[in-house]
């Protein structure tokens, strides 16, 4: 269709447009699936929330209050991964327009966020690595990275890069375990959960206290959350002491048990084949128990228990026999719990959380392999999150095309599927965070004033 | 501190009821001989602790070990001198161990451990008094606060297998201050605060101690490199430089009559008296008629240490190896290093057998049989099999 044809036929076009408004594809607006520089250019031009990211990363230091640190945003490291895997580190910007222009110009395939350094990263070479004048990280959000591939030994529906609604339950569980602990145990409030774009979730803890944690303190929090220890070679990867569990583990267990029994057992068919149930029997350190169970189940092959119930039933057998206390074997005390933990407890990437200078992908980036946007996840409704329904780059571009001609709006994102995510990001995370930052800046400024007043003597 | 040559001037300082914190060098006079001897005694304590830790001893055992080591090495005939010895030896070792990153790391770690174990041995009043010396942002939790978190506190206590005492005191501390306790899930945390029990406060205190000592070591190093080393090059510097590498254990280099063994007894002795690692190497040697280099060193030096003479050693190894490589090849390729171990070749050093520490931290690879079975045997099963093959009664003997 030529431009003339379009202009002349506007009336027809509008009718067509309205018919298409309910989101159906048409040849007009269809954008083939994919991920490439052209698509990204449009995305960064019209959809990526530059200003929101800027506001977030400024943490209230927007220059409007005398207590603001004007150098703060400029000391933050960003890194860009360009086409052809060219990697640019230590990118820094002094204003939202610098950030936005650089992204639009370079069109990075991935944007990572690093720490806030003691000085602008662009000037780092002027500073020594040790001594008094140093270039070193001073603030960084506390982050967590949970990746589905770390669960490959306990999910049978998919493996490797694949993800489906069945195994996504593991991510739901992770959020439901970690989020309350961050709030209730550690007292953090400003927490952002983000879909990583393919097969996992990231968590950003942005409280001032969190940003100022040392590597050792980050490490201790990661260890607090760690239960699973092992690789293919260790036999027993979850080892809980025989005496009572720590309150955090007790609380978590309630969540784990609910999902294990109500969801994972059936969806993953954990007991349906010999290979699978042997894996569970391996975790029981008592020959007499495992042979009793094995005997029972091998007989059952001949009986007519429906496939649906086989997992639930066999789990009942396991629980009954382990909790009966018949055998006085060692290490059976918390065996049931250990099995549940092995299959469902969150598996964090420890290295990501431990180091202040770790670079983590920015929210609202697009994942190159799936084309999906890294959208925020609402922890209070994480059971409803569907990774297969997350907007893709091509879909968003289609939606822009449908948005009508000649619209010159700044908020084009609002008419796309991205709108919901950006609005959520602002209302549930950014606004409360900025409010709290402002208060902190004011309070600390006033305190300094007070202090200098009282220390003035004539 | 002032180091003096000869006369003994008794210095009376007020007897300090608590552990010294080594905040600053005290105004004491020290005899030159004591300078070295006190330091060596303290070094035995620190190395003993290092050894215990590398064997994987648990906290309770370590506490007792530290106490035992301290009592054995840090006594003094004159009761009032005990504290002086403590302080002086610490400061001397600071000089010795401030000089490189690795030395500082080791010293820092062992001194902190020593401090912690000694503190755990003290009575509650002493512990509390010491806490006051440290700048800790803690405060005792009020009864109301405790009520609200009671359930959690009880659960944490239960997770240690201990009941919660009705009048237990807890300190409320921002969780960032106690990373070790948080990491080990050994405290109840609520809204950013950790509730720590009295005995856990020791952990806090030790962290502060460590932090202070770490800074002090850096300063000491600066002073050492800028002035002291040069100033003292004829007096203290040689002592300081020799101290950290001096061997402090019993003298194994001299052969002793009653410790000889001969090859006709060796099989019997291997069964009855060899430690597990050597027994394993010995069995493997008998089985394969060969051992790789690591194994030859570990077993060979051990045999030397228990009294196998060179001639017997040569005969022993030859008897085994020639079944595999032939006696000519043995003479050509292996005999030299056996003689070398006994100090008859090359620079003629009379090598001492490997310490457990060295063996535990060695890295046996594929085809190796040396190392420490308690550390290097991959699974309990492999371990059980080995012990089974030794026909040992294994009930209750497995290490944790």
Tab-separated table of C-alpha atoms in Angstrom, chain B residues 247 249-261 303-309 350:
chain	number	residue	atom	x	y	z
B	247	UNK	CA	60.169	-25.613	63.604
B	249	UNK	CA	57.622	-29.501	67.343
B	250	UNK	CA	59.568	-32.381	68.774
B	251	UNK	CA	62.864	-33.106	67.130
B	252	UNK	CA	62.436	-36.000	64.751
B	253	UNK	CA	65.633	-35.603	62.877
B	254	UNK	CA	67.776	-37.503	65.343
B	255	UNK	CA	67.358	-41.237	65.193
B	256	UNK	CA	66.502	-42.792	68.477
B	257	UNK	CA	67.284	-46.344	69.469
B	258	UNK	CA	63.922	-47.483	70.637
B	259	UNK	CA	62.183	-46.105	67.587
B	260	UNK	CA	63.857	-48.294	64.998
B	261	UNK	CA	61.927	-50.689	62.861
B	303	UNK	CA	59.063	-44.708	57.429
B	304	UNK	CA	62.217	-42.748	57.945
B	305	UNK	CA	60.592	-40.923	60.823
B	306	UNK	CA	59.555	-44.105	62.585
B	307	UNK	CA	63.046	-45.444	62.381
B	308	UNK	CA	63.512	-47.380	59.149
B	309	UNK	CA	67.173	-47.166	58.290
B	350	UNK	CA	67.584	-34.561	56.531
